CSV table of C-alpha atoms in Angstrom, one decimal:
chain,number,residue,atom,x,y,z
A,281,UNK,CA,0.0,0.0,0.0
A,282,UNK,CA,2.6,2.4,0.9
A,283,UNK,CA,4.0,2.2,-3.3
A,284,UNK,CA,0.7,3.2,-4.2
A,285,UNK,CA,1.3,6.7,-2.6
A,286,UNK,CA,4.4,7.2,-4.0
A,287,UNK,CA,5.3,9.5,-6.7
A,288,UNK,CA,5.7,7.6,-9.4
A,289,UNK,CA,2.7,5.9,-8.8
A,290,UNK,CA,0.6,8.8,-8.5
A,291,UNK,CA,2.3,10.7,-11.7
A,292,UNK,CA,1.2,6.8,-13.4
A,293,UNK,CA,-2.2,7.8,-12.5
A,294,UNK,CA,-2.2,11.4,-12.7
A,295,UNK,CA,0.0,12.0,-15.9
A,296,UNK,CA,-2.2,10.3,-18.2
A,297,UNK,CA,-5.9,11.3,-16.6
A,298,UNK,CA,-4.3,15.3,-16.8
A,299,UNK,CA,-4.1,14.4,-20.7
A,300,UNK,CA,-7.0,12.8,-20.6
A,301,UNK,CA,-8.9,15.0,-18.9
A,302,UNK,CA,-8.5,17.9,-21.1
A,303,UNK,CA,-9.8,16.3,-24.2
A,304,UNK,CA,-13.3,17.8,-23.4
A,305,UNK,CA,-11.9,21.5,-22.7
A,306,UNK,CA,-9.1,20.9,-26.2
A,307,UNK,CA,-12.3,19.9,-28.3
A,308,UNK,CA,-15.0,23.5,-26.7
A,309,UNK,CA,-11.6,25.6,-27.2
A,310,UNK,CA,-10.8,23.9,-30.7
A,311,UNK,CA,-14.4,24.8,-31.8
A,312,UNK,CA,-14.2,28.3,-30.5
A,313,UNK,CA,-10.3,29.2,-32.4
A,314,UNK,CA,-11.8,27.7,-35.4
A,315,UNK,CA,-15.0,29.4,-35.4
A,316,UNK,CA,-13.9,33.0,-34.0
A,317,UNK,CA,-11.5,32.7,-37.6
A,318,UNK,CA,-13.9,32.1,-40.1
A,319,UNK,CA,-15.3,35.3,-42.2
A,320,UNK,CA,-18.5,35.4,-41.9
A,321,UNK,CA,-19.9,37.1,-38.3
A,322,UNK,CA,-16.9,34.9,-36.4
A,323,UNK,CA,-18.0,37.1,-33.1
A,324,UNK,CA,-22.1,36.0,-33.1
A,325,UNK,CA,-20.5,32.2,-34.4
A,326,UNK,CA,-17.7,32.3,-31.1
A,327,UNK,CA,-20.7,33.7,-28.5
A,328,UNK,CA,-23.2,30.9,-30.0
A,329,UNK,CA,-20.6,28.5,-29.3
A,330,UNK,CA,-20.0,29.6,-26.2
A,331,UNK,CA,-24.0,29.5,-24.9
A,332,UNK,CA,-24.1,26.0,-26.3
A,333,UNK,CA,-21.0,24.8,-24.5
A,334,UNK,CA,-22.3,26.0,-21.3
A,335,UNK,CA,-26.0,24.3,-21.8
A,336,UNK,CA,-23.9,21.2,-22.9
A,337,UNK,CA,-21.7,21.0,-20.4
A,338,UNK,CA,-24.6,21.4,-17.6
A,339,UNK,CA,-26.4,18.3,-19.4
A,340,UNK,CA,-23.0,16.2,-19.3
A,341,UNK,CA,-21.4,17.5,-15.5
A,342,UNK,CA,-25.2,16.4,-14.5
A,343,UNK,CA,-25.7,13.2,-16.1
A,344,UNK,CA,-21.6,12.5,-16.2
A,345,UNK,CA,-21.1,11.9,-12.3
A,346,UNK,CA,-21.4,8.3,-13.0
A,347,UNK,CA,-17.9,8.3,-13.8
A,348,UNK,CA,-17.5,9.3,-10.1
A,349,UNK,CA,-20.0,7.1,-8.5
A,350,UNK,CA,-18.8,4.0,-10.6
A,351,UNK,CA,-14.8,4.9,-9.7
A,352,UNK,CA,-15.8,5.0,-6.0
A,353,UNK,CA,-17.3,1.7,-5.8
A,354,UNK,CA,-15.3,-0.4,-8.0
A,355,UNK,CA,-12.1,1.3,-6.5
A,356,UNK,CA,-12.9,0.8,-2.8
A,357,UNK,CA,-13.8,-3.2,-4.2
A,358,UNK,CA,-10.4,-3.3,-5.2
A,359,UNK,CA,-9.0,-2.1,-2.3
A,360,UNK,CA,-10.8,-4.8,-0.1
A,361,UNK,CA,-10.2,-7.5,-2.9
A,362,UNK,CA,-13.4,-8.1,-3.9
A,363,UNK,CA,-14.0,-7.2,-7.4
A,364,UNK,CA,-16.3,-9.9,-8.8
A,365,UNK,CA,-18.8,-8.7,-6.4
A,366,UNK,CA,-19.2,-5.5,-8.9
A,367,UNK,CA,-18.3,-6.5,-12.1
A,368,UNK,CA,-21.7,-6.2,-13.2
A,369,UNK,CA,-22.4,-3.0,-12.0
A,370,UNK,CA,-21.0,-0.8,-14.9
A,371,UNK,CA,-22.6,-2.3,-17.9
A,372,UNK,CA,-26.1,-1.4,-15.6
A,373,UNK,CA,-25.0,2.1,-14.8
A,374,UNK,CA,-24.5,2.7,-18.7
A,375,UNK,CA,-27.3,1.5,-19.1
A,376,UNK,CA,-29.6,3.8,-17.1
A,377,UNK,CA,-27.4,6.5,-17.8
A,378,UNK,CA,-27.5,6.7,-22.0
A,379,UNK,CA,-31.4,5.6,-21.8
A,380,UNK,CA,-31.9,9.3,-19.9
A,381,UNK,CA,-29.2,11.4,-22.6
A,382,UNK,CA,-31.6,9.9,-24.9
A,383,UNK,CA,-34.9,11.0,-23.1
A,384,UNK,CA,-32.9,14.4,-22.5
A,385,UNK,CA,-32.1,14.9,-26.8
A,386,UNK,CA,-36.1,14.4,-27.3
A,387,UNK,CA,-37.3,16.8,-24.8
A,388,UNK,CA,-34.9,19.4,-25.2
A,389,UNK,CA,-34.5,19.2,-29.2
A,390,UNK,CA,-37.5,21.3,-30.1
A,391,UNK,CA,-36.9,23.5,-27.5
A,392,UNK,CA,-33.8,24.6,-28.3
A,393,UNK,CA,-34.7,27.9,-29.4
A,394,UNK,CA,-36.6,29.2,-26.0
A,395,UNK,CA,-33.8,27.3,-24.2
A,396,UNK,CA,-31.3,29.6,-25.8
A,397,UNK,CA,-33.4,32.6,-25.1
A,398,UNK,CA,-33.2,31.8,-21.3
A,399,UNK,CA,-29.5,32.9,-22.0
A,400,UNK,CA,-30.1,36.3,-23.4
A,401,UNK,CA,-28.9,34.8,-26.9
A,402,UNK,CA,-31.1,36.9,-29.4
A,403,UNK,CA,-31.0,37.5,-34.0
A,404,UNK,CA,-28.2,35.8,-35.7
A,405,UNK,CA,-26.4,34.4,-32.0
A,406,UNK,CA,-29.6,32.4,-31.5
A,407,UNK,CA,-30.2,31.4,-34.7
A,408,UNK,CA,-26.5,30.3,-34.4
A,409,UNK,CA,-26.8,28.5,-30.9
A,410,UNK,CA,-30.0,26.6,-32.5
A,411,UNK,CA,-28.2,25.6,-35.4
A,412,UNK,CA,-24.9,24.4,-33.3
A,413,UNK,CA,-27.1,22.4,-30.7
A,414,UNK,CA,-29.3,20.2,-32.8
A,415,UNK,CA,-26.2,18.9,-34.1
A,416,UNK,CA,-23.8,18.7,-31.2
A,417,UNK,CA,-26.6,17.4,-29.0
A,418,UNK,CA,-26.5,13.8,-30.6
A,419,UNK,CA,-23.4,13.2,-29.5
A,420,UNK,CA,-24.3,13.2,-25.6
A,421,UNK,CA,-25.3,9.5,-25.4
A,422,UNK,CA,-22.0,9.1,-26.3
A,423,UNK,CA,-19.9,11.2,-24.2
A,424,UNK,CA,-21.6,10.0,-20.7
A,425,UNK,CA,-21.3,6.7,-22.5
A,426,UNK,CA,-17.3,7.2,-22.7
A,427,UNK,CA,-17.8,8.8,-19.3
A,428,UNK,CA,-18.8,5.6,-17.6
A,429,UNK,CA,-16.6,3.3,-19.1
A,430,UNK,CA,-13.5,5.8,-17.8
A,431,UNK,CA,-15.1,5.9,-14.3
A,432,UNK,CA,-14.3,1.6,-15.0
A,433,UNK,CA,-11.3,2.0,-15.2
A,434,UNK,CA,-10.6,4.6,-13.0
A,435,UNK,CA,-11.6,2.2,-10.5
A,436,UNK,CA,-9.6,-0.5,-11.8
A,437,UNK,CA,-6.6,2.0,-11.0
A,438,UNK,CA,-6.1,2.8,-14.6
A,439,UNK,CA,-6.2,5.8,-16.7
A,440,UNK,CA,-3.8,5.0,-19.5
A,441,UNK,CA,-6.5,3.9,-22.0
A,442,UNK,CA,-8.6,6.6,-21.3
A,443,UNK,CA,-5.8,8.8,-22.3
A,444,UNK,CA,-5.7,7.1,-25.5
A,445,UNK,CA,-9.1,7.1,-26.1
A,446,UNK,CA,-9.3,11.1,-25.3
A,447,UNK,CA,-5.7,11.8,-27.6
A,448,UNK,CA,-8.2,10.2,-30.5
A,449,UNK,CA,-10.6,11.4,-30.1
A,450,UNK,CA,-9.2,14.9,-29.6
A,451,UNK,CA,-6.9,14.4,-33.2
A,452,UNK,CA,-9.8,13.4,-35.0
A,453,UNK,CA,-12.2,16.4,-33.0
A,454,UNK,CA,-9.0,19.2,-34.8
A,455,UNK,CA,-8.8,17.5,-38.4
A,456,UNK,CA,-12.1,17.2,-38.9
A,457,UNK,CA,-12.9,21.2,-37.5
A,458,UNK,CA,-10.3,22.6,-40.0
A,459,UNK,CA,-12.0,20.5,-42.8
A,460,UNK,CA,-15.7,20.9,-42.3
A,461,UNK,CA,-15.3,24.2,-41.0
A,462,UNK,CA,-13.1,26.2,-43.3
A,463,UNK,CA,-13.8,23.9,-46.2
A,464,UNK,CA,-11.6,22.5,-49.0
A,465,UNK,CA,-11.2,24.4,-52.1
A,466,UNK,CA,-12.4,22.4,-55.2
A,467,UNK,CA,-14.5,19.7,-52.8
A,468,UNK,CA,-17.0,21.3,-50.9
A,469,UNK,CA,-18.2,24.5,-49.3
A,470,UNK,CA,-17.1,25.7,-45.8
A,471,UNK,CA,-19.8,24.8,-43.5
A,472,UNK,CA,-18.7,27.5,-40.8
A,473,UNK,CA,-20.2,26.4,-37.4
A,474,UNK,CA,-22.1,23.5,-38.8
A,475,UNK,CA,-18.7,22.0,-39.9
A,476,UNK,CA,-17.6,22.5,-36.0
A,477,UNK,CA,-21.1,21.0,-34.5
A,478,UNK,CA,-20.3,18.0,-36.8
A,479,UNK,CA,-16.6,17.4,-35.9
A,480,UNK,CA,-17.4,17.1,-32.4
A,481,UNK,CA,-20.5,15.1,-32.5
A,482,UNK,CA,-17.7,12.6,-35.1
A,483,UNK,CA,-14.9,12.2,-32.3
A,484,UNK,CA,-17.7,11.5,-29.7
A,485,UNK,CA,-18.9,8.6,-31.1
A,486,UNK,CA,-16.0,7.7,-32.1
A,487,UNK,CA,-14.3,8.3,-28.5
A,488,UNK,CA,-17.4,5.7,-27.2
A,489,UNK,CA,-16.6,2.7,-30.2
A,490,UNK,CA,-13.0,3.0,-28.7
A,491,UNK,CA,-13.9,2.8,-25.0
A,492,UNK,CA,-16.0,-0.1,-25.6
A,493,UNK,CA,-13.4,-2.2,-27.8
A,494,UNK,CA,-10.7,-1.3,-24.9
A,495,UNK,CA,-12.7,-2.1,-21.6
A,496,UNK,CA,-14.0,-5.2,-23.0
A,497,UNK,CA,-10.6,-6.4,-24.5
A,498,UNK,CA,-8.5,-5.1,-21.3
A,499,UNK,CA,-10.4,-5.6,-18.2
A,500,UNK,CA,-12.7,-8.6,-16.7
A,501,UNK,CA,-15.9,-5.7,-16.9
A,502,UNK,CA,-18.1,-6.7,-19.3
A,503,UNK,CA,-21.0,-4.0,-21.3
A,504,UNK,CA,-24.1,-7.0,-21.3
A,505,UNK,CA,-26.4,-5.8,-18.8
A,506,UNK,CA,-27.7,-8.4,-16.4
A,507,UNK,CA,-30.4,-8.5,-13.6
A,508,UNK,CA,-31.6,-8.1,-10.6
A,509,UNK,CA,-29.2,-5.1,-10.2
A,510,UNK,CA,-26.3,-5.4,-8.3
A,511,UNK,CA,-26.6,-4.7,-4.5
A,512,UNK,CA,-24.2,-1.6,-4.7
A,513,UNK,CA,-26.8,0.2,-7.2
A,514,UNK,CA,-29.1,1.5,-4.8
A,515,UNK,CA,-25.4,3.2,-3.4
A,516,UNK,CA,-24.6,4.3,-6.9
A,517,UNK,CA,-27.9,5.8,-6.9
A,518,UNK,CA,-28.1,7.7,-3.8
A,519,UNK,CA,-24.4,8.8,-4.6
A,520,UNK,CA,-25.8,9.8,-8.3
A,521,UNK,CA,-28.8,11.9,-6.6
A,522,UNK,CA,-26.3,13.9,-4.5
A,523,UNK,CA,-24.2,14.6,-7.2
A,524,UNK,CA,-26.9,15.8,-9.5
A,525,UNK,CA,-28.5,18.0,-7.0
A,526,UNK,CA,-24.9,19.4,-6.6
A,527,UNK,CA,-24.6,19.9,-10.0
A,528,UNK,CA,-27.6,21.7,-10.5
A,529,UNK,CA,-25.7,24.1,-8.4
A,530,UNK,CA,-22.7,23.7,-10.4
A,531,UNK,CA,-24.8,24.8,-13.1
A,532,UNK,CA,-26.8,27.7,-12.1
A,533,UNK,CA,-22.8,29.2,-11.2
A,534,UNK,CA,-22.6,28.2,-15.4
A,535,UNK,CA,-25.8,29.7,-16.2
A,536,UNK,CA,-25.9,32.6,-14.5
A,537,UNK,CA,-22.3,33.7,-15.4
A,538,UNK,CA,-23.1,32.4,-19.1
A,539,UNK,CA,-26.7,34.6,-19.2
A,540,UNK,CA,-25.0,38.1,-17.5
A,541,UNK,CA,-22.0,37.4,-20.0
A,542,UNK,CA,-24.2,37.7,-23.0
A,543,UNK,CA,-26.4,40.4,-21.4
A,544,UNK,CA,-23.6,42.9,-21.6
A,545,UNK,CA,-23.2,42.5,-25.5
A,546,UNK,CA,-21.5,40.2,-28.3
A,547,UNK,CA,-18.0,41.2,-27.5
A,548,UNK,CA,-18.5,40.8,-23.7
A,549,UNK,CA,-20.0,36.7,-24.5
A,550,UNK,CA,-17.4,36.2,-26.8
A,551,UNK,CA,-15.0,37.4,-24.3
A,552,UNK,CA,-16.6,35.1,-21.7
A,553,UNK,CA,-16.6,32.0,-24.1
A,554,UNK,CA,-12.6,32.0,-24.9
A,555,UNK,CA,-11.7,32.8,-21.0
A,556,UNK,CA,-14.0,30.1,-19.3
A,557,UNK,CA,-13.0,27.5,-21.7
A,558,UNK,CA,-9.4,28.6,-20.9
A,559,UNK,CA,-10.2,28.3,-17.4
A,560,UNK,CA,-11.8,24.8,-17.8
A,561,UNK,CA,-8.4,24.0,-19.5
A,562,UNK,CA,-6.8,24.8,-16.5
A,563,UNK,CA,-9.5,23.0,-14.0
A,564,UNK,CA,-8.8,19.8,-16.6
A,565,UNK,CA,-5.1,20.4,-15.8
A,566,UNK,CA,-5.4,20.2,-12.1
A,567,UNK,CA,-7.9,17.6,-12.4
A,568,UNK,CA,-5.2,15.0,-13.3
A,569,UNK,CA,-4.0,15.1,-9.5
A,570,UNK,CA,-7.7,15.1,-8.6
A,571,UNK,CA,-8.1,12.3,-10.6
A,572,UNK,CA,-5.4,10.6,-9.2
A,573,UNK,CA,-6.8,11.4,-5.7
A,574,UNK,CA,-10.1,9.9,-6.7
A,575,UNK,CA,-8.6,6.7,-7.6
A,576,UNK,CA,-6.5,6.5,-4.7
A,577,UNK,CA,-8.4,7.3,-1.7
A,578,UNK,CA,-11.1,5.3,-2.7
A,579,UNK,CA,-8.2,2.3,-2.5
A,580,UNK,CA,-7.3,3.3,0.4
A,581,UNK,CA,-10.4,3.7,2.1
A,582,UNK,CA,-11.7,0.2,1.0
A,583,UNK,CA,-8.2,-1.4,2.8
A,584,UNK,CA,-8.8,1.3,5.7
A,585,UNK,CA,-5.6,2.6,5.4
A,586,UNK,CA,-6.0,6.0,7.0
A,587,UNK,CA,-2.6,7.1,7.4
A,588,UNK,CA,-2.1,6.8,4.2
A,589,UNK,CA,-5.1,8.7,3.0
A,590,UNK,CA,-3.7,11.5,4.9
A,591,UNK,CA,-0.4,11.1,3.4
A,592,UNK,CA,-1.8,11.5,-0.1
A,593,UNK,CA,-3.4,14.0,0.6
A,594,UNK,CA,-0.5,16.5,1.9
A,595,UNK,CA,1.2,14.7,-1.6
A,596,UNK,CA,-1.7,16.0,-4.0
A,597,UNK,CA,-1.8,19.4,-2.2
A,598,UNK,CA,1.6,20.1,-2.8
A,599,UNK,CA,1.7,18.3,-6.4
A,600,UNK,CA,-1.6,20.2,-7.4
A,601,UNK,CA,-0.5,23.8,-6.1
A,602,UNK,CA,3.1,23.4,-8.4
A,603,UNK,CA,0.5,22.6,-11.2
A,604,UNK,CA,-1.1,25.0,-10.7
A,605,UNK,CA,0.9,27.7,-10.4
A,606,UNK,CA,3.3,26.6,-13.6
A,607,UNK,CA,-0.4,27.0,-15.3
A,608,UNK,CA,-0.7,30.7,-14.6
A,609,UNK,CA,3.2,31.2,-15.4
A,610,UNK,CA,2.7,29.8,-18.8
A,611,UNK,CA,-0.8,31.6,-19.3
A,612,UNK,CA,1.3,35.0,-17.9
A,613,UNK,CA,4.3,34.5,-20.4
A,614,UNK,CA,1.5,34.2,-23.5
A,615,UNK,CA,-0.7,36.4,-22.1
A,616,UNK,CA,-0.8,38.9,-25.5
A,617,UNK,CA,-0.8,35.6,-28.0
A,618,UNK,CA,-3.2,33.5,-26.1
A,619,UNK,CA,-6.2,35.9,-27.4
A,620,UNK,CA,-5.0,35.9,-30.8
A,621,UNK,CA,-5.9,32.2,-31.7
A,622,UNK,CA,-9.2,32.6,-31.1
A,623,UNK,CA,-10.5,36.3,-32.6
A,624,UNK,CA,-8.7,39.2,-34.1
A,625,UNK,CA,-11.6,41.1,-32.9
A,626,UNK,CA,-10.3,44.5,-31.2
A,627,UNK,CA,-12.8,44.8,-29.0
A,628,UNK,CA,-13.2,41.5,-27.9
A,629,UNK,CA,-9.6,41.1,-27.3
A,630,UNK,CA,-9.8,44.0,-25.3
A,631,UNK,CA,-12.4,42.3,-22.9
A,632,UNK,CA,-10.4,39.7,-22.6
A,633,UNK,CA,-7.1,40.8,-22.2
A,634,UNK,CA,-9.1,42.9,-18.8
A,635,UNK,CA,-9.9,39.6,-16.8
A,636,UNK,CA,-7.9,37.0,-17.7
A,637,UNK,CA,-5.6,37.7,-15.2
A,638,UNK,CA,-8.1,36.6,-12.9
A,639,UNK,CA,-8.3,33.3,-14.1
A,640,UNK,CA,-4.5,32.6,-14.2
A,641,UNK,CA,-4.6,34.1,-10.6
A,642,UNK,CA,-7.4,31.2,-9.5
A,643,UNK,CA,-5.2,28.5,-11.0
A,644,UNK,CA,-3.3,27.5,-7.8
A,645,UNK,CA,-7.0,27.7,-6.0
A,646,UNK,CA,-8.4,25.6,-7.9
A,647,UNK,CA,-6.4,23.0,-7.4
A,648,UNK,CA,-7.2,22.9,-3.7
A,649,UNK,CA,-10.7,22.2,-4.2
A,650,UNK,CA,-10.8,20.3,-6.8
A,651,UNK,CA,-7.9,17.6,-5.2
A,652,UNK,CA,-10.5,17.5,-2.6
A,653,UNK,CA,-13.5,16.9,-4.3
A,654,UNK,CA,-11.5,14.1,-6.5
A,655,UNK,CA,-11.0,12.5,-2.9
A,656,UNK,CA,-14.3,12.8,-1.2
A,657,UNK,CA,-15.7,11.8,-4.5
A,658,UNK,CA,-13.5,8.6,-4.2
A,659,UNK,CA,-14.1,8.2,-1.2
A,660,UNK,CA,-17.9,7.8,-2.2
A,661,UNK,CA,-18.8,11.0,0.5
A,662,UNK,CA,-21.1,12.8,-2.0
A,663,UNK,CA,-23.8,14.4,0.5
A,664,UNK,CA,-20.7,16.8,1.9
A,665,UNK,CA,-19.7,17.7,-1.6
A,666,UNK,CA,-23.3,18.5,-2.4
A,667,UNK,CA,-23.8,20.6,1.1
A,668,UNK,CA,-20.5,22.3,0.2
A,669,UNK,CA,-21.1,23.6,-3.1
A,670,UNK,CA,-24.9,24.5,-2.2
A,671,UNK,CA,-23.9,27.0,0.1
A,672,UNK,CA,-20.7,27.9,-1.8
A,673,UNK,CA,-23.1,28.7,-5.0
A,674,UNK,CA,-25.9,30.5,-3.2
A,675,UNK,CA,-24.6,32.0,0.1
A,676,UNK,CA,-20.9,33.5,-1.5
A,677,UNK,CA,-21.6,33.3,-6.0
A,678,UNK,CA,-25.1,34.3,-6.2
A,679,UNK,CA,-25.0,37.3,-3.9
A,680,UNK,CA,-21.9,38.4,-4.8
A,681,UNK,CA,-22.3,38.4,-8.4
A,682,UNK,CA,-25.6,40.4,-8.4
A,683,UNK,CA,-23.9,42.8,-6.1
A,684,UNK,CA,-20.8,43.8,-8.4
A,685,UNK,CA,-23.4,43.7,-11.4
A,686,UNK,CA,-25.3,46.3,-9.7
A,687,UNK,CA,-21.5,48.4,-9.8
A,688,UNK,CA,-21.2,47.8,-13.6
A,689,UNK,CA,-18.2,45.5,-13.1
A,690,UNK,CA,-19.5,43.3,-16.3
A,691,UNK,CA,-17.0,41.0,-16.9
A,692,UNK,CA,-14.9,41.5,-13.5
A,693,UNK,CA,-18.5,40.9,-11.6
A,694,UNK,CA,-18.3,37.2,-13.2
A,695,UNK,CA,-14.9,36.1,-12.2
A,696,UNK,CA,-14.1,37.4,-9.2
A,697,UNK,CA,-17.2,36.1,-7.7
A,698,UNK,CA,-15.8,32.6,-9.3
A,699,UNK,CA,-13.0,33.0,-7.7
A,700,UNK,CA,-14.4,33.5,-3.9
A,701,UNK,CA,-16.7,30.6,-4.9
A,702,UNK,CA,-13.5,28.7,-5.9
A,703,UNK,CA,-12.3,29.4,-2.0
A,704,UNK,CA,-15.3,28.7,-0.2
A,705,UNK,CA,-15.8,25.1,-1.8
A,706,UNK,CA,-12.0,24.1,-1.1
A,707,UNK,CA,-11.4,25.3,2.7
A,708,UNK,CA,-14.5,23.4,4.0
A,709,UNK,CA,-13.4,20.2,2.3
A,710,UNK,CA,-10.1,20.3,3.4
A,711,UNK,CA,-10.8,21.1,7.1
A,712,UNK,CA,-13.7,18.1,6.9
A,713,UNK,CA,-11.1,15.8,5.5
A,714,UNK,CA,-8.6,16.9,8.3
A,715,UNK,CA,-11.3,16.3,11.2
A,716,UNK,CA,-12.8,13.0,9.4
A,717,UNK,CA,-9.2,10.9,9.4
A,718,UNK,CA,-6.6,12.6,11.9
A,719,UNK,CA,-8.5,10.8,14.8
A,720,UNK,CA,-8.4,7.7,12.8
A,721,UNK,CA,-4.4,7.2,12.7
């Protein structure tokens, strides 16, 4: 037990979930360079990708914590050598999981338009956002279906194949965007965001064929679903129900930030769209060490090897705070560049260029609490994570938000209260952590 808390074994872990990891952010900020280039109304093409990225992101960060859930229980299995007990618990968990994305694509579908008003998108952004949607949205049975099948092997202490999958499927997400996008002189047309809607929804499903082919060729999980359902899915549910009800939290922080984004005007959304994704590129980063934690302390747990959990933890802090901060260095030394791949849009820029600071400035934070919730979430302690960000979203975000929106602070009102709702979700798990296992060692 002691070599799993070593460096080398964490960096096994953590290097390739980091790459993996950052697939999803690589293919929203692939879309958005691509689209802010084109030459026809690249700004109302970047915001519409924006507002659909956030919408889509809600559905997936509420239907994807089965990742989560499956990693905690088939980790802490491991950990008390008892896998066969849960082999058959992923292939159910799919199950359930892709029969609701496809409930979700029929009742949202023909409501895309109002759904896109709710964000202040109106004229050529919304017709843009519509347009983007109804083809991007086909590919979420396939991303939570990749999602689950990573959680596998997450919990089988493995996130090398994963990184595979996610390199692929992030290769064939950038060839495919510069084709269908831009076109091909003497072939066909540029289809402009269409092409981009397309070249995501193609690497998704092509993502999901791989993650099927290498869980049932490398592990003993099998995808046929069997009943009665395993024992630990009433567990997995209750874990599940936590997690979404923190997510709808999650998400009303996305919405509302997405919404008084686009309020303020196109330059301000598109603004919005190229720093958040940035920032999610960072959170992706950091989540390779929260990954890592999530495998890991759900081991650990299952063996009840408390020392050790506290040991990792003072490891990941330390590991996730150099991270971090080598983040913002590198997003400080191409500070002036960075904005240039995705619009040449003066006034844009200009937005831009005024708060990005912030988000380089939140890097090391964010690795605090997202370490944390990569190890309560292994640990399968979901209700404290949802309690957490409930108060972090509604008590510190919300009301701070509104409040520097009443000042006119536009685009500093959206991430500076991110980043004091950044600090209040990462002290409270840490100090709950701290006062769960100290007494236990």
């Amino acid at each position: 037990m002691n070599s799993d808390i070593s460096l080398k074994n964490i960096n096994r872990l953590a290097v390739p979930a980091l790459i993996s990891g950052i697939s999803e952010p690589i293919i929203s900020l692939t879309d958005a360079a691509i689209v802010g280039n084109i030459h026809i109304n690249a700004t109302e093409s970047l915001a519409a990708v924006g507002i659909v990225g956030t919408f889509l992101s809600m559905l997936i960060w509420v239907l994807g914590q089965t990742r989560s859930a499956i990693s905690s229980i088939v980790s802490q299995y491991v950990g008390a050598n008892n896998l066969n007990k849960v082999k058959n618990l992923p292939a159910q968990a799919i199950f359930i999981i892709t029969s609701i994305s496809i409930l979700i694509i029929v009742g949202t579908y023909p409501f895309a338009h109002s759904i896109f008003k709710l964000y202040n998108a109106s004229d050529l952004i919304l017709d843009y956002s519509v347009i983007y949607y109804k083809i991007r949205v086909f590919g979420f049975p396939f991303t939570l279906f990749t999602f689950a099948i990573f959680g596998s092997f997450r919990g089988l202490q493995n996130t090398y194949y994963p990184m595979i999958i996610s390199i692929l499927g992030a290769v064939i997400n950038i060839v495919l965007d510069v084709i269908l996008v831009y076109g091909i002189d003497g072939f066909f047309e540029p289809m402009n965001i269409k092409g981009a809607a397309y070249a995501s929804l193609c690497s998704q499903i092509i993502m999901a064929i791989s993650a099927a082919y290498f869980l049932l060729k490398k592990t003993p999980i099998s995808l046929k679903v069997t009943f009665p359902f395993n024992k630990e899915m009433k567990r997995f549910a209750l874990m599940i129900l936590n997690l979404f009800v923190r997510t709808i939290a999650l998400n009303v922080t996305l919405y509302l930030e997405s919404a008084f984004a686009t309020s303020y005007g196109a330059e301000y959304i598109a603004a919005y769209t190229i720093a958040i994704n940035l920032w999610f590129l960072g959170a992706f980063i950091i989540d390779g060490y929260a990954s890592a934690g999530n495998i890991l302390s759900g081991k650990l747990y299952g063996a009840k090897a408390y020392n050790l959990l506290i040991q990792l933890s003072n490891q990941l802090i330390k590991y996730g705070i150099i991270v971090g901060t080598i983040s913002a260095i590198v997003g400080a030394i191409l500070y002036i560049p960075i904005g240039y791949i995705f619009t040449s849009d003066p006034k844009v820029l200009a937005a831009f260029y005024d708060i990005f600071w912030i988000v380089l400035i939140m890097q090391p934070l964010c690795a605090l609490a997202f370490i944390f919730d990569g190890m309560f979430k292994g640990l399968g302690m979901m209700k404290y994570l949802r309690n957490v960000l409930l108060l972090a979203t509604f008590l510190v975000f919300v009301p701070i938000l509104f409040w520097l929106d009443t000042l006119d602070y536009k685009l500093y009102a959206i991430f500076i209260a991110l980043t004091v709702w950044i600090i209040a979700r990462g002290i409270p798990l840490i100090i709950k952590f701290r006062r769960l296992f100290l007494p236990l060692i």
